[in-house]
Amino acid sequence: MSENNIKTLLNSHNLKATWQRVEIFKVLQNSNECLSADQIYQKLSSNNINIDLATVYRVLDLFAEKGIAQKSIINRKCFFELKKIDHCHYFVCIKCHQKSNIVDCKINLIEEELSKKNFKVLSHNLEVYGICNKCYGGDKR
Amino acid sequence: MSENNIKTLLNSHNLKATWQRVEIFKVLQNSNECLSADQIYQKLSSNNINIDLATVYRVLDLFAEKGIAQKSIINRKCFFELKKIDHCHYFVCIKCHQKSNIVDCKINLIEEELSKKNFKVLSHNLEVYGICNKCYGGDKR
DNA sequence: GTTCCTGCAAAGAGTTTGCACGAAA
DNA sequence: TTTCGTGCAAACTCTTTGCAGGAAC
C-alpha cells in the first residue's frame, strides 16, 4: 500500500495522517509476523526513525480499536499485526519461542454456547503453548 | 479437604507442607471463583494471616506447575483456582467485569490441527470478552 | 484557528529476584 | 543437618498517563 493510500485509509477512520502513524503502519505492512510495541520501536530506530515508545503504544492501540490491526496477547505481552480477512492466533513453542499460526480457533462454536446465555462476544484471545516439531525431535532427522 | 489431607497432598508432589502453602490452598479451596495473587493476599490479611506477596506468587506458580492449580490469564493478569477434572476458561463482561465459565474450549480440535504439524500442545489460555445478559439489557426486564 | 497528536518524563500495575534467615524432612 | 522455603527489599517488564508544545485539517 502506497504512502498516499495509507493516509487515505487513516483519514477514512477519522484519524489524522501523521507521519508517525504512516511509519508504524509501514512497519506492520512489511512484517510477516506479529510484532510487539518494542519490536516496532526498534525497527524504526534502526532506520533512524525516532518515534517515542509511548506514541507507538498509543498508535497501536488506536489501530486495534479501529480494526486496522489485530492485537494478540502472548505471555502477558501485546503483539500487533495488520488485520487480515480471518483473524488468527498463535501456537508458541516454549523452547524456541517461534510462533505458528492457528487458523481456526473455533470461536464461533464458543460464541454459540455463550449466545444461549445471551452473552454477546466482542473480542477474544487465545494462546497455545507447547513444543514445535523441530524442538521435539519427533522429525527423526 | 482437611489440613492433614492438604499436607499429604503437598508432600505427594514433593513439596514441603509449610503453613503458608496450607493456608493458600485453603483460600483456593474455599473460593468458588478464580482469584488473583493479590486477592488471595488480601483474603489472608483480613484473617490476620500475613504471608508475603512474593511468597503467594511463588506458591501459586508452584501449584500451577504441579497441576494442583489452574492458572488463567485475564487482561494480562493471572488468576488461580484449584484444578478440577475439566479445566475451564472465562467469558468476562467488559462492563461489570463478572466472569462466567466457558465449559468447552474446543482445544481438542485445535490440538488435532496442530498434531498434523507434529506440534505438541502443553498448555493454553483463552479469554473471551463481551457483554453479559444483564449489562446488555437484552433480557427485556 | 481548532482539534487532535506527540514527546517527554514520570508513574503505574503486576510480577520476579537475590539474599540471608528459618523451618520442614 | 541438609535441603528447601520465606520475608524483605529492590528491581524488573510492559504499559499508561499528564501536560505543554506542535502538527494536521
mmCIF file of C-alpha atoms (C1' of nucleotides) in Angstrom:
data_model
loop_
_atom_site.group_PDB
_atom_site.id
_atom_site.type_symbol
_atom_site.label_atom_id
_atom_site.label_comp_id
_atom_site.label_asym_id
_atom_site.label_seq_id
_atom_site.Cartn_x
_atom_site.Cartn_y
_atom_site.Cartn_z
ATOM 1 C CA MET A 1 0.000 0.000 0.000
ATOM 2 C CA SER A 2 1.452 3.333 -1.021
ATOM 3 C CA GLU A 3 2.012 6.225 1.367
ATOM 4 C CA ASN A 4 -0.963 8.076 -0.079
ATOM 5 C CA ASN A 5 -3.210 5.083 0.263
ATOM 6 C CA ILE A 6 -2.158 4.693 3.881
ATOM 7 C CA LYS A 7 -3.032 8.319 4.542
ATOM 8 C CA THR A 8 -6.409 7.867 2.914
ATOM 9 C CA LEU A 9 -7.033 4.758 4.987
ATOM 10 C CA LEU A 10 -6.192 6.605 8.187
ATOM 11 C CA ASN A 11 -8.425 9.530 7.277
ATOM 12 C CA SER A 12 -11.276 7.193 6.474
ATOM 13 C CA HIS A 13 -11.102 6.065 10.096
ATOM 14 C CA ASN A 14 -11.210 9.663 11.310
ATOM 15 C CA LEU A 15 -7.537 9.556 12.178
ATOM 16 C CA LYS A 16 -5.145 12.334 11.307
ATOM 17 C CA ALA A 17 -2.488 11.041 8.956
ATOM 18 C CA THR A 18 0.626 11.940 10.915
ATOM 19 C CA TRP A 19 3.975 10.721 9.644
ATOM 20 C CA GLN A 20 4.356 8.682 12.843
ATOM 21 C CA ARG A 21 1.207 6.708 12.094
ATOM 22 C CA VAL A 22 2.222 6.193 8.496
ATOM 23 C CA GLU A 23 5.637 4.869 9.526
ATOM 24 C CA ILE A 24 4.159 2.485 12.090
ATOM 25 C CA PHE A 25 1.668 1.260 9.505
ATOM 26 C CA LYS A 26 4.523 0.600 7.079
ATOM 27 C CA VAL A 27 6.387 -1.487 9.629
ATOM 28 C CA LEU A 28 3.298 -3.609 10.200
ATOM 29 C CA GLN A 29 2.780 -3.861 6.465
ATOM 30 C CA ASN A 30 6.315 -5.070 5.842
ATOM 31 C CA SER A 31 6.244 -7.695 8.549
ATOM 32 C CA ASN A 32 5.024 -11.227 8.048
ATOM 33 C CA GLU A 33 4.618 -11.835 11.769
ATOM 34 C CA CYS A 34 3.039 -10.080 14.699
ATOM 35 C CA LEU A 35 5.241 -7.556 16.482
ATOM 36 C CA SER A 36 5.425 -6.106 19.969
ATOM 37 C CA ALA A 37 5.423 -2.358 20.520
ATOM 38 C CA ASP A 38 9.061 -2.572 21.422
ATOM 39 C CA GLN A 39 9.972 -4.564 18.312
ATOM 40 C CA ILE A 40 8.293 -1.915 16.180
ATOM 41 C CA TYR A 41 10.104 0.806 18.093
ATOM 42 C CA GLN A 42 13.418 -0.985 17.489
ATOM 43 C CA LYS A 43 12.784 -1.484 13.795
ATOM 44 C CA LEU A 44 12.012 2.211 13.413
ATOM 45 C CA SER A 45 15.047 3.259 15.441
ATOM 46 C CA SER A 46 17.376 1.155 13.349
ATOM 47 C CA ASN A 47 16.094 3.074 10.321
ATOM 48 C CA ASN A 48 16.791 6.340 12.132
ATOM 49 C CA ILE A 49 13.094 6.953 12.558
ATOM 50 C CA ASN A 50 12.602 8.125 16.099
ATOM 51 C CA ILE A 51 9.092 7.859 17.480
ATOM 52 C CA ASP A 52 8.501 7.849 21.204
ATOM 53 C CA LEU A 53 7.605 4.433 22.587
ATOM 54 C CA ALA A 54 4.520 5.924 24.243
ATOM 55 C CA THR A 55 3.379 7.104 20.839
ATOM 56 C CA VAL A 56 3.938 3.651 19.389
ATOM 57 C CA TYR A 57 1.716 2.221 22.106
ATOM 58 C CA ARG A 58 -0.952 4.851 21.518
ATOM 59 C CA VAL A 59 -0.962 4.356 17.764
ATOM 60 C CA LEU A 60 -1.097 0.572 18.001
ATOM 61 C CA ASP A 61 -3.993 0.640 20.429
ATOM 62 C CA LEU A 62 -5.763 3.071 18.143
ATOM 63 C CA PHE A 63 -5.182 0.799 15.138
ATOM 64 C CA ALA A 64 -6.579 -2.136 17.096
ATOM 65 C CA GLU A 65 -9.579 -0.107 18.212
ATOM 66 C CA LYS A 66 -10.359 0.974 14.655
ATOM 67 C CA GLY A 67 -9.966 -2.538 13.352
ATOM 68 C CA ILE A 68 -6.880 -1.720 11.315
ATOM 69 C CA ALA A 69 -4.698 -4.021 13.384
ATOM 70 C CA GLN A 70 -5.210 -7.223 15.313
ATOM 71 C CA LYS A 71 -3.906 -7.354 18.861
ATOM 72 C CA SER A 72 -2.748 -10.656 20.343
ATOM 73 C CA ILE A 73 -1.555 -11.212 23.874
ATOM 74 C CA ILE A 74 1.176 -13.791 24.341
ATOM 75 C CA ASN A 75 2.824 -14.381 27.692
ATOM 76 C CA ARG A 76 1.200 -11.245 29.080
ATOM 77 C CA LYS A 77 2.705 -9.159 26.295
ATOM 78 C CA CYS A 78 0.896 -7.470 23.403
ATOM 79 C CA PHE A 79 1.606 -8.136 19.739
ATOM 80 C CA PHE A 80 0.175 -6.436 16.701
ATOM 81 C CA GLU A 81 -0.233 -7.150 13.014
ATOM 82 C CA LEU A 82 -2.408 -5.758 10.240
ATOM 83 C CA LYS A 83 -5.860 -7.263 10.265
ATOM 84 C CA LYS A 84 -6.477 -9.912 7.643
ATOM 85 C CA ILE A 85 -9.809 -11.239 6.451
ATOM 86 C CA ASP A 86 -9.617 -14.017 9.020
ATOM 87 C CA HIS A 87 -8.072 -13.331 12.358
ATOM 88 C CA CYS A 88 -5.637 -15.862 13.761
ATOM 89 C CA HIS A 89 -3.926 -16.943 16.947
ATOM 90 C CA TYR A 90 -0.578 -18.427 17.762
ATOM 91 C CA PHE A 91 0.974 -21.638 18.860
ATOM 92 C CA VAL A 92 4.144 -20.642 20.685
ATOM 93 C CA CYS A 93 6.992 -23.087 21.211
ATOM 94 C CA ILE A 94 8.186 -22.856 24.805
ATOM 95 C CA LYS A 95 11.689 -23.854 23.725
ATOM 96 C CA CYS A 96 12.484 -21.794 20.639
ATOM 97 C CA HIS A 97 9.687 -19.217 21.069
ATOM 98 C CA GLN A 98 8.758 -19.485 17.409
ATOM 99 C CA LYS A 99 5.169 -18.643 16.656
ATOM 100 C CA SER A 100 2.974 -20.612 14.322
ATOM 101 C CA ASN A 101 -0.487 -19.698 13.117
ATOM 102 C CA ILE A 102 -3.625 -21.329 14.393
ATOM 103 C CA VAL A 103 -6.017 -20.749 11.549
ATOM 104 C CA ASP A 104 -9.334 -21.791 13.029
ATOM 105 C CA CYS A 105 -9.804 -21.065 16.710
ATOM 106 C CA LYS A 106 -13.365 -22.416 16.809
ATOM 107 C CA ILE A 107 -14.537 -19.234 18.472
ATOM 108 C CA ASN A 108 -17.806 -19.482 16.581
ATOM 109 C CA LEU A 109 -18.633 -22.658 18.499
ATOM 110 C CA ILE A 110 -17.940 -20.910 21.777
ATOM 111 C CA GLU A 111 -19.993 -17.910 20.667
ATOM 112 C CA GLU A 112 -22.857 -20.308 20.070
ATOM 113 C CA GLU A 113 -22.586 -21.665 23.598
ATOM 114 C CA LEU A 114 -22.490 -18.166 25.040
ATOM 115 C CA SER A 115 -25.340 -16.812 22.958
ATOM 116 C CA LYS A 116 -27.610 -19.301 24.704
ATOM 117 C CA LYS A 117 -26.946 -17.295 27.859
ATOM 118 C CA ASN A 118 -27.497 -14.040 25.920
ATOM 119 C CA PHE A 119 -23.842 -13.134 26.179
ATOM 120 C CA LYS A 120 -22.525 -11.061 23.298
ATOM 121 C CA VAL A 121 -18.918 -11.794 22.333
ATOM 122 C CA LEU A 122 -16.887 -8.767 21.288
ATOM 123 C CA SER A 123 -13.305 -9.997 21.336
ATOM 124 C CA HIS A 124 -11.197 -12.897 22.403
ATOM 125 C CA ASN A 125 -7.656 -14.049 22.820
ATOM 126 C CA LEU A 126 -6.164 -17.496 22.568
ATOM 127 C CA GLU A 127 -2.620 -18.611 23.291
ATOM 128 C CA VAL A 128 -1.441 -22.172 22.886
ATOM 129 C CA TYR A 129 1.929 -23.265 24.249
ATOM 130 C CA GLY A 130 3.844 -26.399 23.528
ATOM 131 C CA ILE A 131 6.783 -27.845 21.701
ATOM 132 C CA CYS A 132 7.223 -27.494 17.957
ATOM 133 C CA ASN A 133 8.313 -30.323 15.690
ATOM 134 C CA LYS A 134 11.904 -29.066 15.458
ATOM 135 C CA CYS A 135 12.391 -28.843 19.213
ATOM 136 C CA TYR A 136 10.533 -32.071 19.911
ATOM 137 C CA GLY A 137 12.932 -34.042 17.752
ATOM 138 C CA GLY A 138 9.976 -36.001 16.525
ATOM 139 C CA ASP A 139 11.061 -35.388 12.976
ATOM 140 C CA LYS A 140 13.636 -38.212 13.246
ATOM 141 C CA ARG A 141 16.249 -36.254 11.364
ATOM 142 C CA MET B 1 -10.164 -31.319 52.424
ATOM 143 C CA SER B 2 -8.746 -31.387 55.945
ATOM 144 C CA GLU B 3 -5.478 -29.790 56.941
ATOM 145 C CA ASN B 4 -3.803 -33.189 57.158
ATOM 146 C CA ASN B 5 -5.035 -34.189 53.749
ATOM 147 C CA ILE B 6 -3.703 -30.958 52.311
ATOM 148 C CA LYS B 7 -0.308 -31.672 53.836
ATOM 149 C CA THR B 8 -0.325 -35.176 52.403
ATOM 150 C CA LEU B 9 -1.269 -33.817 49.014
ATOM 151 C CA LEU B 10 1.600 -31.340 49.110
ATOM 152 C CA ASN B 11 4.083 -33.983 50.177
ATOM 153 C CA SER B 12 2.930 -36.281 47.427
ATOM 154 C CA HIS B 13 4.026 -33.584 44.978
ATOM 155 C CA ASN B 14 7.439 -33.351 46.636
ATOM 156 C CA LEU B 15 6.501 -30.072 48.252
ATOM 157 C CA LYS B 16 7.211 -29.287 51.886
ATOM 158 C CA ALA B 17 3.982 -28.711 53.721
ATOM 159 C CA THR B 18 4.612 -25.249 55.102
ATOM 160 C CA TRP B 19 1.772 -23.464 56.889
ATOM 161 C CA GLN B 20 1.888 -20.787 54.178
ATOM 162 C CA ARG B 21 1.159 -23.310 51.452
ATOM 163 C CA VAL B 22 -1.591 -24.891 53.501
ATOM 164 C CA GLU B 23 -3.245 -21.508 54.086
ATOM 165 C CA ILE B 24 -3.055 -20.561 50.419
ATOM 166 C CA PHE B 25 -4.513 -23.926 49.487
ATOM 167 C CA LYS B 26 -7.388 -23.349 51.907
ATOM 168 C CA VAL B 27 -8.202 -19.999 50.340
ATOM 169 C CA LEU B 28 -8.353 -21.601 46.911
ATOM 170 C CA GLN B 29 -10.437 -24.424 48.306
ATOM 171 C CA ASN B 30 -12.957 -22.054 49.872
ATOM 172 C CA SER B 31 -13.391 -19.941 46.769
ATOM 173 C CA ASN B 32 -15.857 -20.689 44.028
ATOM 174 C CA GLU B 33 -14.103 -18.427 41.551
ATOM 175 C CA CYS B 34 -10.579 -17.889 40.312
ATOM 176 C CA LEU B 35 -8.504 -15.439 42.331
ATOM 177 C CA SER B 36 -5.539 -13.186 41.632
ATOM 178 C CA ALA B 37 -2.428 -13.342 43.800
ATOM 179 C CA ASP B 38 -3.415 -10.043 45.296
ATOM 180 C CA GLN B 39 -6.957 -11.169 46.080
ATOM 181 C CA ILE B 40 -5.553 -14.187 47.896
ATOM 182 C CA TYR B 41 -3.118 -11.972 49.755
ATOM 183 C CA GLN B 42 -5.981 -9.685 50.796
ATOM 184 C CA LYS B 43 -8.185 -12.539 51.944
ATOM 185 C CA LEU B 44 -5.358 -13.865 54.086
ATOM 186 C CA SER B 45 -4.540 -10.452 55.512
ATOM 187 C CA SER B 46 -8.131 -9.833 56.521
ATOM 188 C CA ASN B 47 -7.903 -13.051 58.545
ATOM 189 C CA ASN B 48 -4.709 -11.794 60.163
ATOM 190 C CA ILE B 49 -2.689 -14.312 58.225
ATOM 191 C CA ASN B 50 0.343 -12.496 56.930
ATOM 192 C CA ILE B 51 2.175 -14.098 54.055
ATOM 193 C CA ASP B 52 4.460 -12.064 51.869
ATOM 194 C CA LEU B 53 3.006 -11.315 48.441
ATOM 195 C CA ALA B 54 6.160 -12.688 46.809
ATOM 196 C CA THR B 55 5.556 -15.964 48.608
ATOM 197 C CA VAL B 56 1.967 -16.034 47.414
ATOM 198 C CA TYR B 57 3.224 -15.660 43.850
ATOM 199 C CA ARG B 58 5.821 -18.371 44.324
ATOM 200 C CA VAL B 59 3.376 -20.811 45.875
ATOM 201 C CA LEU B 60 0.724 -20.227 43.220
ATOM 202 C CA ASP B 61 3.163 -20.750 40.382
ATOM 203 C CA LEU B 62 4.333 -23.918 42.073
ATOM 204 C CA PHE B 63 0.765 -25.158 42.435
ATOM 205 C CA ALA B 64 0.170 -24.492 38.758
ATOM 206 C CA GLU B 65 3.388 -26.231 37.797
ATOM 207 C CA LYS B 66 2.487 -29.304 39.835
ATOM 208 C CA GLY B 67 -1.016 -29.404 38.423
ATOM 209 C CA ILE B 68 -2.644 -28.597 41.742
ATOM 210 C CA ALA B 69 -3.997 -25.296 40.478
ATOM 211 C CA GLN B 70 -5.140 -23.932 37.140
ATOM 212 C CA LYS B 71 -3.723 -20.601 36.024
ATOM 213 C CA SER B 72 -5.772 -18.322 33.805
ATOM 214 C CA ILE B 73 -4.648 -15.036 32.372
ATOM 215 C CA ILE B 74 -7.304 -12.369 32.002
ATOM 216 C CA ASN B 75 -6.470 -8.852 30.880
ATOM 217 C CA ARG B 76 -2.781 -9.547 31.310
ATOM 218 C CA LYS B 77 -3.320 -10.553 34.928
ATOM 219 C CA CYS B 78 -3.026 -14.026 36.440
ATOM 220 C CA PHE B 79 -5.814 -15.855 38.242
ATOM 221 C CA PHE B 80 -5.712 -19.169 40.044
ATOM 222 C CA GLU B 81 -8.153 -21.825 41.183
ATOM 223 C CA LEU B 82 -7.868 -25.446 42.212
ATOM 224 C CA LYS B 83 -7.734 -27.760 39.235
ATOM 225 C CA LYS B 84 -10.972 -29.563 38.510
ATOM 226 C CA ILE B 85 -11.466 -32.636 36.340
ATOM 227 C CA ASP B 86 -12.183 -30.400 33.368
ATOM 228 C CA HIS B 87 -10.341 -27.138 33.051
ATOM 229 C CA CYS B 88 -12.312 -24.086 32.069
ATOM 230 C CA HIS B 89 -11.940 -20.572 30.751
ATOM 231 C CA TYR B 90 -13.789 -17.353 31.250
ATOM 232 C CA PHE B 91 -16.124 -15.031 29.470
ATOM 233 C CA VAL B 92 -15.516 -11.627 31.010
ATOM 234 C CA CYS B 93 -18.087 -8.833 30.746
ATOM 235 C CA ILE B 94 -16.320 -5.624 29.795
ATOM 236 C CA LYS B 95 -18.945 -3.605 31.666
ATOM 237 C CA CYS B 96 -19.469 -5.357 35.012
ATOM 238 C CA HIS B 97 -16.284 -7.475 34.885
ATOM 239 C CA GLN B 98 -18.190 -10.553 36.025
ATOM 240 C CA LYS B 99 -16.659 -13.804 34.909
ATOM 241 C CA SER B 100 -18.661 -16.681 33.538
ATOM 242 C CA ASN B 101 -17.390 -20.160 32.780
ATOM 243 C CA ILE B 102 -16.756 -21.412 29.297
ATOM 244 C CA VAL B 103 -17.069 -25.134 29.755
ATOM 245 C CA ASP B 104 -15.799 -26.458 26.466
ATOM 246 C CA CYS B 105 -12.990 -24.515 24.844
ATOM 247 C CA LYS B 106 -12.671 -26.897 21.891
ATOM 248 C CA ILE B 107 -8.945 -27.106 22.454
ATOM 249 C CA ASN B 108 -9.012 -30.739 21.397
ATOM 250 C CA LEU B 109 -9.990 -29.643 17.891
ATOM 251 C CA ILE B 110 -7.089 -27.225 17.810
ATOM 252 C CA GLU B 111 -4.738 -29.882 19.147
ATOM 253 C CA GLU B 112 -5.827 -32.048 16.250
ATOM 254 C CA GLU B 113 -4.926 -29.336 13.750
ATOM 255 C CA LEU B 114 -1.542 -28.831 15.403
ATOM 256 C CA SER B 115 -0.683 -32.510 15.718
ATOM 257 C CA LYS B 116 -0.724 -32.661 11.926
ATOM 258 C CA LYS B 117 2.326 -30.401 12.065
ATOM 259 C CA ASN B 118 3.830 -32.546 14.861
ATOM 260 C CA PHE B 119 3.315 -29.785 17.401
ATOM 261 C CA LYS B 120 2.740 -30.981 20.944
ATOM 262 C CA VAL B 121 0.339 -28.836 22.973
ATOM 263 C CA LEU B 122 1.259 -28.433 26.636
ATOM 264 C CA SER B 123 -0.937 -25.596 27.832
ATOM 265 C CA HIS B 124 -3.235 -22.918 26.562
ATOM 266 C CA ASN B 125 -5.131 -19.871 27.608
ATOM 267 C CA LEU B 126 -8.385 -18.440 26.311
ATOM 268 C CA GLU B 127 -10.092 -15.202 27.234
ATOM 269 C CA VAL B 128 -13.394 -14.091 25.750
ATOM 270 C CA TYR B 129 -14.635 -10.552 26.253
ATOM 271 C CA GLY B 130 -18.076 -9.172 25.636
ATOM 272 C CA ILE B 131 -21.268 -8.007 27.265
ATOM 273 C CA CYS B 132 -23.268 -10.203 29.611
ATOM 274 C CA ASN B 133 -27.025 -10.514 29.504
ATOM 275 C CA LYS B 134 -27.547 -8.179 32.467
ATOM 276 C CA CYS B 135 -25.456 -5.372 31.026
ATOM 277 C CA TYR B 136 -26.755 -5.842 27.510
ATOM 278 C CA GLY B 137 -30.308 -5.279 28.629
ATOM 279 C CA GLY B 138 -31.319 -7.980 26.213
ATOM 280 C CA ASP B 139 -33.277 -9.678 28.944
ATOM 281 C CA LYS B 140 -36.211 -7.277 28.381
ATOM 282 C CA ARG B 141 -36.795 -6.857 32.092
ATOM 283 C "C1'" DG C 1 -7.878 28.549 14.356
ATOM 284 C "C1'" DT C 2 -9.329 24.368 16.493
ATOM 285 C "C1'" DT C 3 -8.732 19.939 17.309
ATOM 286 C "C1'" DC C 4 -6.089 16.317 17.646
ATOM 287 C "C1'" DC C 5 -1.410 14.191 18.269
ATOM 288 C "C1'" DT C 6 3.237 13.794 20.036
ATOM 289 C "C1'" DG C 7 7.403 13.780 23.066
ATOM 290 C "C1'" DC C 8 8.925 13.828 27.454
ATOM 291 C "C1'" DA C 9 9.059 12.313 31.909
ATOM 292 C "C1'" DA C 10 7.066 10.094 35.346
ATOM 293 C "C1'" DA C 11 4.210 6.770 37.387
ATOM 294 C "C1'" DG C 12 1.582 2.650 37.381
ATOM 295 C "C1'" DA C 13 0.376 -2.401 37.795
ATOM 296 C "C1'" DG C 14 1.728 -6.886 38.191
ATOM 297 C "C1'" DT C 15 5.369 -9.883 38.811
ATOM 298 C "C1'" DT C 16 10.109 -11.597 39.697
ATOM 299 C "C1'" DT C 17 14.604 -11.999 42.030
ATOM 300 C "C1'" DG C 18 18.792 -12.117 45.370
ATOM 301 C "C1'" DC C 19 19.946 -12.945 49.682
ATOM 302 C "C1'" DA C 20 20.161 -14.233 54.478
ATOM 303 C "C1'" DC C 21 17.447 -16.315 57.896
ATOM 304 C "C1'" DG C 22 14.385 -20.011 59.345
ATOM 305 C "C1'" DA C 23 11.647 -24.068 59.168
ATOM 306 C "C1'" DA C 24 10.457 -28.926 57.243
ATOM 307 C "C1'" DA C 25 12.005 -33.657 56.429
ATOM 308 C "C1'" DT D 1 21.702 -31.326 59.321
ATOM 309 C "C1'" DT D 2 20.732 -30.633 54.878
ATOM 310 C "C1'" DT D 3 17.569 -29.071 51.818
ATOM 311 C "C1'" DC D 4 14.085 -26.295 50.701
ATOM 312 C "C1'" DG D 5 11.001 -22.178 51.600
ATOM 313 C "C1'" DT D 6 10.132 -17.497 53.273
ATOM 314 C "C1'" DG D 7 10.345 -12.427 54.166
ATOM 315 C "C1'" DC D 8 12.191 -8.384 52.861
ATOM 316 C "C1'" DA D 9 13.508 -5.109 49.716
ATOM 317 C "C1'" DA D 10 14.549 -3.966 45.429
ATOM 318 C "C1'" DA D 11 14.265 -4.379 40.656
ATOM 319 C "C1'" DC D 12 12.062 -5.526 36.524
ATOM 320 C "C1'" DT D 13 8.926 -5.533 32.353
ATOM 321 C "C1'" DC D 14 5.407 -3.753 29.949
ATOM 322 C "C1'" DT D 15 2.168 -0.248 29.636
ATOM 323 C "C1'" DT D 16 -0.274 4.060 30.745
ATOM 324 C "C1'" DT D 17 -0.836 8.985 31.824
ATOM 325 C "C1'" DG D 18 -0.496 14.290 32.384
ATOM 326 C "C1'" DC D 19 0.939 18.054 30.313
ATOM 327 C "C1'" DA D 20 2.625 21.539 27.193
ATOM 328 C "C1'" DG D 21 4.200 22.329 22.696
ATOM 329 C "C1'" DG D 22 3.266 21.263 17.602
ATOM 330 C "C1'" DA D 23 1.312 19.487 13.588
ATOM 331 C "C1'" DA D 24 -2.904 18.201 10.651
ATOM 332 C "C1'" DC D 25 -7.196 19.577 8.786
#
